[in-house]
CSV table of C-alpha atoms and ligand atoms in Angstrom, one decimal:
chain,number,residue,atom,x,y,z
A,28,UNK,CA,15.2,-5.4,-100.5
A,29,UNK,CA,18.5,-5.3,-98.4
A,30,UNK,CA,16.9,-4.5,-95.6
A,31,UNK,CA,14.7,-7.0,-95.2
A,32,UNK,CA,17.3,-9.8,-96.2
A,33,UNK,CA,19.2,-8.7,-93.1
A,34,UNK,CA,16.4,-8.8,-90.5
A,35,UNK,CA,17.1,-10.7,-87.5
A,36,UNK,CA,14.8,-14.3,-87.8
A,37,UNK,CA,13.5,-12.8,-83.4
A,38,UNK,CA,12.8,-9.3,-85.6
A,39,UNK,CA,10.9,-11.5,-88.8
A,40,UNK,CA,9.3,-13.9,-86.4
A,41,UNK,CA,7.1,-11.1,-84.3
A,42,UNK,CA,6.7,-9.3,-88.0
A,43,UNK,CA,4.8,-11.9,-89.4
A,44,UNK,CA,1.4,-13.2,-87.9
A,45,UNK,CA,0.1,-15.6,-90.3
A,46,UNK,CA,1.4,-19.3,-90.0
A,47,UNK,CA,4.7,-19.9,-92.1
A,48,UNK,CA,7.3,-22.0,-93.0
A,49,UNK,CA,11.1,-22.3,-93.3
A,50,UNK,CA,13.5,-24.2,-95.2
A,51,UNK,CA,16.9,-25.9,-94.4
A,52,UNK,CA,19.2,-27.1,-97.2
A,53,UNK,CA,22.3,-28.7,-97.4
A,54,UNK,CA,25.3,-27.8,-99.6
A,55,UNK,CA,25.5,-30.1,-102.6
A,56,UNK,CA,28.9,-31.8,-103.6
A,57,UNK,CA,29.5,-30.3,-107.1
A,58,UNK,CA,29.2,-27.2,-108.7
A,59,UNK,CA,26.1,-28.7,-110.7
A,60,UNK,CA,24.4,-30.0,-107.9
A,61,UNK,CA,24.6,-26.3,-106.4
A,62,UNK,CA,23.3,-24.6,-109.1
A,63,UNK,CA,20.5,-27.4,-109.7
A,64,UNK,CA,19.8,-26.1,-105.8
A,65,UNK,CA,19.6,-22.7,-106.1
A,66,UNK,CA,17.1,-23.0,-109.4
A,67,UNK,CA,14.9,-24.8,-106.7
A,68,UNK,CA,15.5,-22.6,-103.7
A,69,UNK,CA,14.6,-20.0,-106.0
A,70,UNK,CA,11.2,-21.5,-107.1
A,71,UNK,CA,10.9,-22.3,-103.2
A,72,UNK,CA,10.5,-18.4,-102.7
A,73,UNK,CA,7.1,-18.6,-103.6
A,74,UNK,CA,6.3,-21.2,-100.8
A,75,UNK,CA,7.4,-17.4,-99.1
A,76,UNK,CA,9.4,-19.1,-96.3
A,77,UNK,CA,10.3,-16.2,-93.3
A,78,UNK,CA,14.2,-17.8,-93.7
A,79,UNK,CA,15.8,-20.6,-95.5
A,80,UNK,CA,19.2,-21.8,-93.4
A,81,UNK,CA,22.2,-24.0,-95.1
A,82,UNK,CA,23.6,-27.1,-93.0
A,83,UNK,CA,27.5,-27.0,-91.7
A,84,UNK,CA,29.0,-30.6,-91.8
A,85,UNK,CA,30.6,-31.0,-88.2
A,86,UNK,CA,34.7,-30.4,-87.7
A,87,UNK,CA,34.1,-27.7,-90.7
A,88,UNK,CA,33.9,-30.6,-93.6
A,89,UNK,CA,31.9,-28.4,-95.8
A,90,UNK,CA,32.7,-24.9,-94.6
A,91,UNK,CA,33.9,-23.4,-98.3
A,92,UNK,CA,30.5,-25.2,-99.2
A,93,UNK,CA,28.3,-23.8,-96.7
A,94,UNK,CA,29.3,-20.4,-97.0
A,95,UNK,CA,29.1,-20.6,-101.0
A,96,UNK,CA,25.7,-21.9,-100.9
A,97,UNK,CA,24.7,-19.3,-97.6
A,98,UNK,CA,26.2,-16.2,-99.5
A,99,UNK,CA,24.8,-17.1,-102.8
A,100,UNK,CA,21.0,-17.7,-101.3
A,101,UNK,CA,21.9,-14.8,-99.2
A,102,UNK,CA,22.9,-12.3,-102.1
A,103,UNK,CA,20.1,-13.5,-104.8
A,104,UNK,CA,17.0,-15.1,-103.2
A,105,UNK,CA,15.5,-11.9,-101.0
A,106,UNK,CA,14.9,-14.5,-98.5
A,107,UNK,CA,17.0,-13.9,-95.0
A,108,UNK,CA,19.5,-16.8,-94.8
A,109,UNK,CA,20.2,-18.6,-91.3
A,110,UNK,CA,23.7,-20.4,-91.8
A,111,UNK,CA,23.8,-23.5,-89.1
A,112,UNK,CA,27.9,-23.6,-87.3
A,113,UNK,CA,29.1,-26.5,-85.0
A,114,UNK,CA,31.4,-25.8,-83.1
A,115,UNK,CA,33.5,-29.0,-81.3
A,116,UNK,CA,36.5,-29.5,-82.3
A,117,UNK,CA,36.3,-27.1,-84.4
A,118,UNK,CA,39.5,-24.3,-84.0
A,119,UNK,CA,38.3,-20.7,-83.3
A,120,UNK,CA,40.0,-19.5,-86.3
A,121,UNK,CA,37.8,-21.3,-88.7
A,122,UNK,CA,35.0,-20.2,-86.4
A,123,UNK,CA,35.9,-16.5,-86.7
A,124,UNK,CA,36.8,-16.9,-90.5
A,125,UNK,CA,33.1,-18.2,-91.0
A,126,UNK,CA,31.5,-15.5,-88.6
A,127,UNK,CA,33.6,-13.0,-90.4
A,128,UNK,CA,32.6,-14.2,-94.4
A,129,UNK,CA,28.7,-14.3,-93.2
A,130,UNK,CA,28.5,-11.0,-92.0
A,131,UNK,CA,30.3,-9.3,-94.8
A,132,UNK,CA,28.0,-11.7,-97.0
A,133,UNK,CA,25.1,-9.9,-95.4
A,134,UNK,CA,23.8,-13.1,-93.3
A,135,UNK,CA,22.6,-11.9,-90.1
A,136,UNK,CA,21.5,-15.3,-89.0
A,137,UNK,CA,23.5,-18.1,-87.0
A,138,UNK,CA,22.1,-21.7,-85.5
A,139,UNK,CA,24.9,-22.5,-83.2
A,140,UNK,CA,24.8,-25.8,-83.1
A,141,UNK,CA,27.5,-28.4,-81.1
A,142,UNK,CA,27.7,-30.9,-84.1
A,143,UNK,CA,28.7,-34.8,-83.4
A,144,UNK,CA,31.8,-36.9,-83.6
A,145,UNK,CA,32.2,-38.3,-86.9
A,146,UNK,CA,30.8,-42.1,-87.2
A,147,UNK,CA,33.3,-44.3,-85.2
A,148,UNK,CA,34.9,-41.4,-83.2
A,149,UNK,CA,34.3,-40.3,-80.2
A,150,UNK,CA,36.4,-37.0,-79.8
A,151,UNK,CA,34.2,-35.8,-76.8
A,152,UNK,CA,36.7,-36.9,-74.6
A,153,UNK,CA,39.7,-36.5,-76.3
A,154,UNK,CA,38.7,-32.8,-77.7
A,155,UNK,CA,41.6,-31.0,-79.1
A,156,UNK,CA,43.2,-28.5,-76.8
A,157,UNK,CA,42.8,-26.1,-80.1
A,158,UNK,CA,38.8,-25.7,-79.9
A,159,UNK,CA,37.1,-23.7,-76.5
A,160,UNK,CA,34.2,-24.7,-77.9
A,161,UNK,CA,32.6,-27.9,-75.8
A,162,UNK,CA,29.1,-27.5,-76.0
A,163,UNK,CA,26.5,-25.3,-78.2
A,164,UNK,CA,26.4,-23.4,-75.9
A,165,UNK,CA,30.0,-21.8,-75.6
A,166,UNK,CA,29.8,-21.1,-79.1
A,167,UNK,CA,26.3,-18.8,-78.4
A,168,UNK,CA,28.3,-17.0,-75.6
A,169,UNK,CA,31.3,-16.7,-77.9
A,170,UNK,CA,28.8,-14.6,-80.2
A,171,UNK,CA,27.2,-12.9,-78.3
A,172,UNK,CA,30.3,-11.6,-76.4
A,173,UNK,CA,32.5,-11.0,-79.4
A,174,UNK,CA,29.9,-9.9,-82.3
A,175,UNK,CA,27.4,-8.4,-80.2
A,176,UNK,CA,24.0,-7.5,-81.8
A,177,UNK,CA,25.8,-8.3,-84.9
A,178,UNK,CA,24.2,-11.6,-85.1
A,179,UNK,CA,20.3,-13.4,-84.2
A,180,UNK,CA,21.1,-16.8,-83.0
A,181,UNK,CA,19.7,-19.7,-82.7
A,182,UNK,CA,20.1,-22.9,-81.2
A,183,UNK,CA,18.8,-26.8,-81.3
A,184,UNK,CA,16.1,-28.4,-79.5
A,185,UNK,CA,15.0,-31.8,-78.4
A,186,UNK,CA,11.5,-32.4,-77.7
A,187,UNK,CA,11.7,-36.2,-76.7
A,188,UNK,CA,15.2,-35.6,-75.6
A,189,UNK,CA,18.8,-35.8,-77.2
A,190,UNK,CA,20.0,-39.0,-77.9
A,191,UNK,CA,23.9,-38.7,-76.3
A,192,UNK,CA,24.6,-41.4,-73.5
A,193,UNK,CA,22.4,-44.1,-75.2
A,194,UNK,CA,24.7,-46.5,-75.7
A,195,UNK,CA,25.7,-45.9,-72.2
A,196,UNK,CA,22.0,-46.9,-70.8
A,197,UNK,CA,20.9,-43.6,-70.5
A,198,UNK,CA,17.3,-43.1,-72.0
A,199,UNK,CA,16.5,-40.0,-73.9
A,200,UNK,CA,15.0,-37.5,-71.4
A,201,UNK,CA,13.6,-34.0,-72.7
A,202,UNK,CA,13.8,-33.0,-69.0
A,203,UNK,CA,17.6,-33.2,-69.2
A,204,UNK,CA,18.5,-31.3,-71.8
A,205,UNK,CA,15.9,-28.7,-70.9
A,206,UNK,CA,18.4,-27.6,-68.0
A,207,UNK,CA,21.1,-27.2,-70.5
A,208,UNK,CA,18.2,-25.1,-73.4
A,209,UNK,CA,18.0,-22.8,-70.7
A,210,UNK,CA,21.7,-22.2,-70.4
A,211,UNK,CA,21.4,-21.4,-73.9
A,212,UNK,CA,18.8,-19.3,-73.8
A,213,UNK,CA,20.3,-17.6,-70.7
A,214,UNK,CA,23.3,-17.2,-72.8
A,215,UNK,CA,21.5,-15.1,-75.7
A,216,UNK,CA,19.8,-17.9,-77.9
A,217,UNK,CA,17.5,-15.8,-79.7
A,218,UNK,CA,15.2,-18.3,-81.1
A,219,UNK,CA,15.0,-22.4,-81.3
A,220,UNK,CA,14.8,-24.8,-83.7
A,221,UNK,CA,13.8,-28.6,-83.0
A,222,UNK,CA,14.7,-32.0,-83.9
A,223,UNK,CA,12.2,-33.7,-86.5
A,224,UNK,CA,9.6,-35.6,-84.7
A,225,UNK,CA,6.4,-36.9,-85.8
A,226,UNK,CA,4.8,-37.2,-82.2
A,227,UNK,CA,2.6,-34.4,-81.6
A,228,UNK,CA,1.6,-34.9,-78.6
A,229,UNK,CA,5.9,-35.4,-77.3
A,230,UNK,CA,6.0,-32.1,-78.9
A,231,UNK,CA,3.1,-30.1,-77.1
A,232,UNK,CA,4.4,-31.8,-73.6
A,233,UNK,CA,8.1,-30.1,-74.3
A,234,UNK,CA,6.5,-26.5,-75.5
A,235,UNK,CA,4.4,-26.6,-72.2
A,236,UNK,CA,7.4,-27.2,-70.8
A,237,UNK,CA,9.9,-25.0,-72.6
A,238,UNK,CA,7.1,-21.9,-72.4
A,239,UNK,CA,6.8,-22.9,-68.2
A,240,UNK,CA,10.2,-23.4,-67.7
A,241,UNK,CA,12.4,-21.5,-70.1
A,242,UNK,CA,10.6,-18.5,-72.2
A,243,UNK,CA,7.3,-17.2,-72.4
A,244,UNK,CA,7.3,-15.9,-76.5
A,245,UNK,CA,11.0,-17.0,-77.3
A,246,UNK,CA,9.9,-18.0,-81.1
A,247,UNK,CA,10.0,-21.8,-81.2
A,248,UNK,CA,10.3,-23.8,-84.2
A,249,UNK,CA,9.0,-27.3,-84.6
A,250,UNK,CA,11.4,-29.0,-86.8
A,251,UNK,CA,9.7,-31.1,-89.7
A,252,UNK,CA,10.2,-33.7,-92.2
A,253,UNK,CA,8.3,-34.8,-95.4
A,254,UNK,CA,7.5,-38.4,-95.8
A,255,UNK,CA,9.0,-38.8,-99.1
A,256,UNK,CA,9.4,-42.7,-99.3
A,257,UNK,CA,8.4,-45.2,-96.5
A,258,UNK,CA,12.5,-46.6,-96.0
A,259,UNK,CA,14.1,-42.7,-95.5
A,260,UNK,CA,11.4,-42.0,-93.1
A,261,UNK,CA,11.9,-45.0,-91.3
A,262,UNK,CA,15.5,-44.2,-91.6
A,263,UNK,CA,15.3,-40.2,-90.7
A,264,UNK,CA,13.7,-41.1,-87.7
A,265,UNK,CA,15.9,-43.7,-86.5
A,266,UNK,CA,18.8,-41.4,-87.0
A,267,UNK,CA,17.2,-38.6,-84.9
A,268,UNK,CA,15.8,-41.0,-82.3
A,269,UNK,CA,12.1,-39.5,-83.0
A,270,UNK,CA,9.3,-41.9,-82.5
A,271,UNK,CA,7.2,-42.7,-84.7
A,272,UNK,CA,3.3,-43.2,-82.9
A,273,UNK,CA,0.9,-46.3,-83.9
A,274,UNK,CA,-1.7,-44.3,-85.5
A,275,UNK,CA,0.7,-42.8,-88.1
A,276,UNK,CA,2.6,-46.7,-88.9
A,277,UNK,CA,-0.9,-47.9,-89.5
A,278,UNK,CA,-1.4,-45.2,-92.1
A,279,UNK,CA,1.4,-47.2,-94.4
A,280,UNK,CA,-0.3,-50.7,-94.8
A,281,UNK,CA,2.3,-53.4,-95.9
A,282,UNK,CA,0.8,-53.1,-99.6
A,283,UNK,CA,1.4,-49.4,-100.2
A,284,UNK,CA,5.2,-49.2,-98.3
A,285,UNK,CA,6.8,-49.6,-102.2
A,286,UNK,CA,4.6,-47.6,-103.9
A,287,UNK,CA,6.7,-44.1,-103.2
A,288,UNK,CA,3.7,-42.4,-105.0
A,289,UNK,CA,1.1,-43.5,-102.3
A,290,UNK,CA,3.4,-42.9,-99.1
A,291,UNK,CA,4.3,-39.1,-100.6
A,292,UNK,CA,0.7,-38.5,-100.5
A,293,UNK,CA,-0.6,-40.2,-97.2
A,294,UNK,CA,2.8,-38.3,-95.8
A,295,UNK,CA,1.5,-35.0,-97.4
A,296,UNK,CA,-1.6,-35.6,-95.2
A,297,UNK,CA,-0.1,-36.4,-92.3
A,298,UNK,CA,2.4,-33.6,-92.1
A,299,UNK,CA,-1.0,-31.0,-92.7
A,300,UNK,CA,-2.7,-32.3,-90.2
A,301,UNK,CA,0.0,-32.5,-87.5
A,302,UNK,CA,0.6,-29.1,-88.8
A,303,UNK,CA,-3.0,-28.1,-88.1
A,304,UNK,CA,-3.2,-29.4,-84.9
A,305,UNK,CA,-0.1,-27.7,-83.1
A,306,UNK,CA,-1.3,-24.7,-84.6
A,307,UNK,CA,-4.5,-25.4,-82.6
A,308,UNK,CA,-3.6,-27.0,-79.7
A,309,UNK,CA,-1.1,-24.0,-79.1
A,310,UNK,CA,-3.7,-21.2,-80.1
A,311,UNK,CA,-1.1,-20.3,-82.7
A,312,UNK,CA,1.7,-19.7,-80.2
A,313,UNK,CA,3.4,-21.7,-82.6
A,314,UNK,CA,2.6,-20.1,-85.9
A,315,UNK,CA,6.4,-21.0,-87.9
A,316,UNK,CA,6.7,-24.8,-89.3
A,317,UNK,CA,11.2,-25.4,-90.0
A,318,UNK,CA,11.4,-28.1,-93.1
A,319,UNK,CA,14.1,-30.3,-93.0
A,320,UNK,CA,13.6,-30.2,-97.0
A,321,UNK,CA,16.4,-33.0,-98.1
A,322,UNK,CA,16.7,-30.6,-101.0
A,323,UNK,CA,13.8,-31.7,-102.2
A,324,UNK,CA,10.9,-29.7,-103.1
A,325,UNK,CA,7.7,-31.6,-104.1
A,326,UNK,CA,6.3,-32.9,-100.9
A,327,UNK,CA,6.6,-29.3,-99.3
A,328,UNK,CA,4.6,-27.3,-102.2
A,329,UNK,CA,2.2,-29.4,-101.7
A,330,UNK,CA,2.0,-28.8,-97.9
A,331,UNK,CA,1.6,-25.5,-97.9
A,332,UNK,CA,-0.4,-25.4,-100.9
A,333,UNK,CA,-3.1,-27.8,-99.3
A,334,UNK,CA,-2.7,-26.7,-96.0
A,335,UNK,CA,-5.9,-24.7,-95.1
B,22,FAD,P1,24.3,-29.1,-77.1
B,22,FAD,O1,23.2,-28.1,-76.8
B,22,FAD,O2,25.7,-28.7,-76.7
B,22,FAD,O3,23.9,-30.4,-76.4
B,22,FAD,C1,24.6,-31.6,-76.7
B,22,FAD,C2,24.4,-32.7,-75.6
B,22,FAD,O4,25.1,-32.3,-74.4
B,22,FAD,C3,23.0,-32.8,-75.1
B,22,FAD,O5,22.8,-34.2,-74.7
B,22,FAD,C4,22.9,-32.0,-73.9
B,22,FAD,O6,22.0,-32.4,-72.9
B,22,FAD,C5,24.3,-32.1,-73.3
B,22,FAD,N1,24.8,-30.9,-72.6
B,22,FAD,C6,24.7,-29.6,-73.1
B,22,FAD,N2,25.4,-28.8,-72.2
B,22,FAD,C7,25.9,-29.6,-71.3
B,22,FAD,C8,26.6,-29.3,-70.1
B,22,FAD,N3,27.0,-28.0,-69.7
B,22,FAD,N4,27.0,-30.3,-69.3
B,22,FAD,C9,26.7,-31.6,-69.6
B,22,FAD,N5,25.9,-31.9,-70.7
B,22,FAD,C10,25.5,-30.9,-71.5
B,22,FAD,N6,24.8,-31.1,-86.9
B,22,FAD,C11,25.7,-30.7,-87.9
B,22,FAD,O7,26.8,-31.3,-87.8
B,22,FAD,N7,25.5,-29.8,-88.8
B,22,FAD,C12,24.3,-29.1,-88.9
B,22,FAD,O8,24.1,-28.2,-89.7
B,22,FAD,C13,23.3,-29.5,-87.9
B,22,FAD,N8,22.1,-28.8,-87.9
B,22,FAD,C14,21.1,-29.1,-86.9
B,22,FAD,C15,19.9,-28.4,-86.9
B,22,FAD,C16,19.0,-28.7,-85.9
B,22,FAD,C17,17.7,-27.9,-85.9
B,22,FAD,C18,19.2,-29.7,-85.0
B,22,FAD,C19,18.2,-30.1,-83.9
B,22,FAD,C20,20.4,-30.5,-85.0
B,22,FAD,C21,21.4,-30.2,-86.0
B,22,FAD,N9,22.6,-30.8,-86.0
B,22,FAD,C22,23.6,-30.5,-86.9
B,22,FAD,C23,22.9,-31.9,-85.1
B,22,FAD,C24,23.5,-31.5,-83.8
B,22,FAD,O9,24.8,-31.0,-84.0
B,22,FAD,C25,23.6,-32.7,-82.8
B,22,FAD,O10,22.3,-33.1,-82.5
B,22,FAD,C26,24.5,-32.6,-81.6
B,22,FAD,O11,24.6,-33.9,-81.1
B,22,FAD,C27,23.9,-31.7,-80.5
B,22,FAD,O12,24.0,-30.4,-80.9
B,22,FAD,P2,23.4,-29.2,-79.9
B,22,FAD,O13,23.8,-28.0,-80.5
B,22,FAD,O14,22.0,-29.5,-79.6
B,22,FAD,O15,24.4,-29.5,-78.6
């Protein structure tokens, strides 16, 4: 169904009115690995996910990659596909080649996204006179003023506050970044994804917030990720500075942190009913649940298929 495949995600979103999920990948290294992925994106389908979108490694490190994987999902999966693009330090040309290869791929979808430095580089600074791009959102008015309607974008979120300036002092503040959402809202962003976060409660303060402050029925998607061993979520949430409350730690007693088995399934539980509850507590405002999936497909089948 070509026309549903390129329906804007702001178009699907308002389509659809029963809860639902979507599902990020990332591009696998070898040409095995990809077509492992796709046999599992394609069982995935029948989780019936509004969009699936494919990850972008910063500075354009996996851009042949990324648009394999995005055009391939995009051209055999009847699933819309979302393809993520940083854009710092990142030259325009490779921005305009990607922009150009999506569309005639049929991908209708863009999360313009600002990307980071890699590990032990700080090119913020010292940005290349070659990229105009400085933050996200440059790259969403870029878009939207060359491309038009062409594209539905979307941009990134953080509901207890971006992590940048940490090591300068600065704490994580949701109320600062909030300032700079707006801008890209204000710029075009047609819908937003968040960072993972296993606070509810951090999460219900910023969509108070973002529906106060920024948009009323802008769709807003709460960014998620299965427990699938007690080290990587540990580790996931280090890495994107999400807290992880009391009452969730004391579901992993010392004695069951090894046993991956018994984590998966007190994580299944725990993503359902934090699920459940911003459904709730939001009287469904927020009805569309984005899974970081990690590739992986177990944890997430048996989400959905438990969630009530
Ligand atoms: P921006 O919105 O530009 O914000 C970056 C920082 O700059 C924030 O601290 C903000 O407060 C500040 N800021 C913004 N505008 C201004 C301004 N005008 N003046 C001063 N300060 C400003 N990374 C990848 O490399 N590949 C991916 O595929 C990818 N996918 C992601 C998907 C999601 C849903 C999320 C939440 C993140 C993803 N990231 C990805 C990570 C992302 O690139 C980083 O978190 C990055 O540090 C910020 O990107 P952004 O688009 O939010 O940036």
């Amino acid at each position: 169904n070509l026309y549903f495949q390129s329906m804007s995600i702001r178009d699907l979103y308002h389509a659809r009115a029963s809860p639902f999920i979507s599902l990020e990948f990332f591009p696998p290294k070898t040409e095995l690995g990809t077509r492992n992925l796709m046999e599992r994106m394609h069982r995935m389908t029948a989780l019936d996910p509004l969009f699936i979108t494919v990850t972008w490694g910063a500075g354009g490190t996996t851009a042949e990659k990324t648009l394999t994987l995005a055009s391939l999902a995009q051209q055999t999966l009847n699933i819309p596909v979302c393809m993520h693009l940083t854009c710092t330090n990142t030259e325009k040309a490779i921005i305009d080649d990607a922009l150009d290869r999506c569309y005639n791929a049929g991908i209708r979808n863009i999360l313009a996204l600002r990307g980071d430095p890699p590990i032990g580089e700080d090119w913020l600074d010292s940005q290349s006179n070659e990229s105009p791009f400085k933050y996200a959102v440059d790259l969403v008015r870029y878009i939207k003023q060359s491309y038009g309607d062409k594209f539905c974008v979307g941009v990134a979120a953080y509901p207890e506050g971006h992590c940048e300036g940490e090591a300068e002092g600065h704490e994580q503040d949701p109320l600062k970044d909030l300032v700079y959402l707006k801008e890209k809202v204000e710029a075009g962003a047609d819908f937003v994804i968040t960072q993972l976060f296993y606070d509810v409660e951090k999460f219900l303060t910023f969509e108070m917030l973002f529906r106060e402050r920024i948009s009323q029925d802008l769709p807003l998607f709460p960014g998620l990720m299965p427990i699938n061993s007690y080290l990587l979520f540990h580790r996931a949430a280090k890495l994107s500075h999400a807290s992880i409350p009391p009452a969730i730690l004391s579901r992993f007693p010392p004695e069951i942190q090894s046993d991956d088995n018994a984590v998966k399934s007190i994580g299944v539980d725990i993503l359902i009913e934090l699920i459940q509850e911003i459904y709730q507590r939001t009287s469904g405002r927020i009805k569309g649940f984005h899974f970081y999936t990690l590739n992986l497909e177990k944890a997430i089948a048996q989400i959905v298929s438990q969630s009530p």
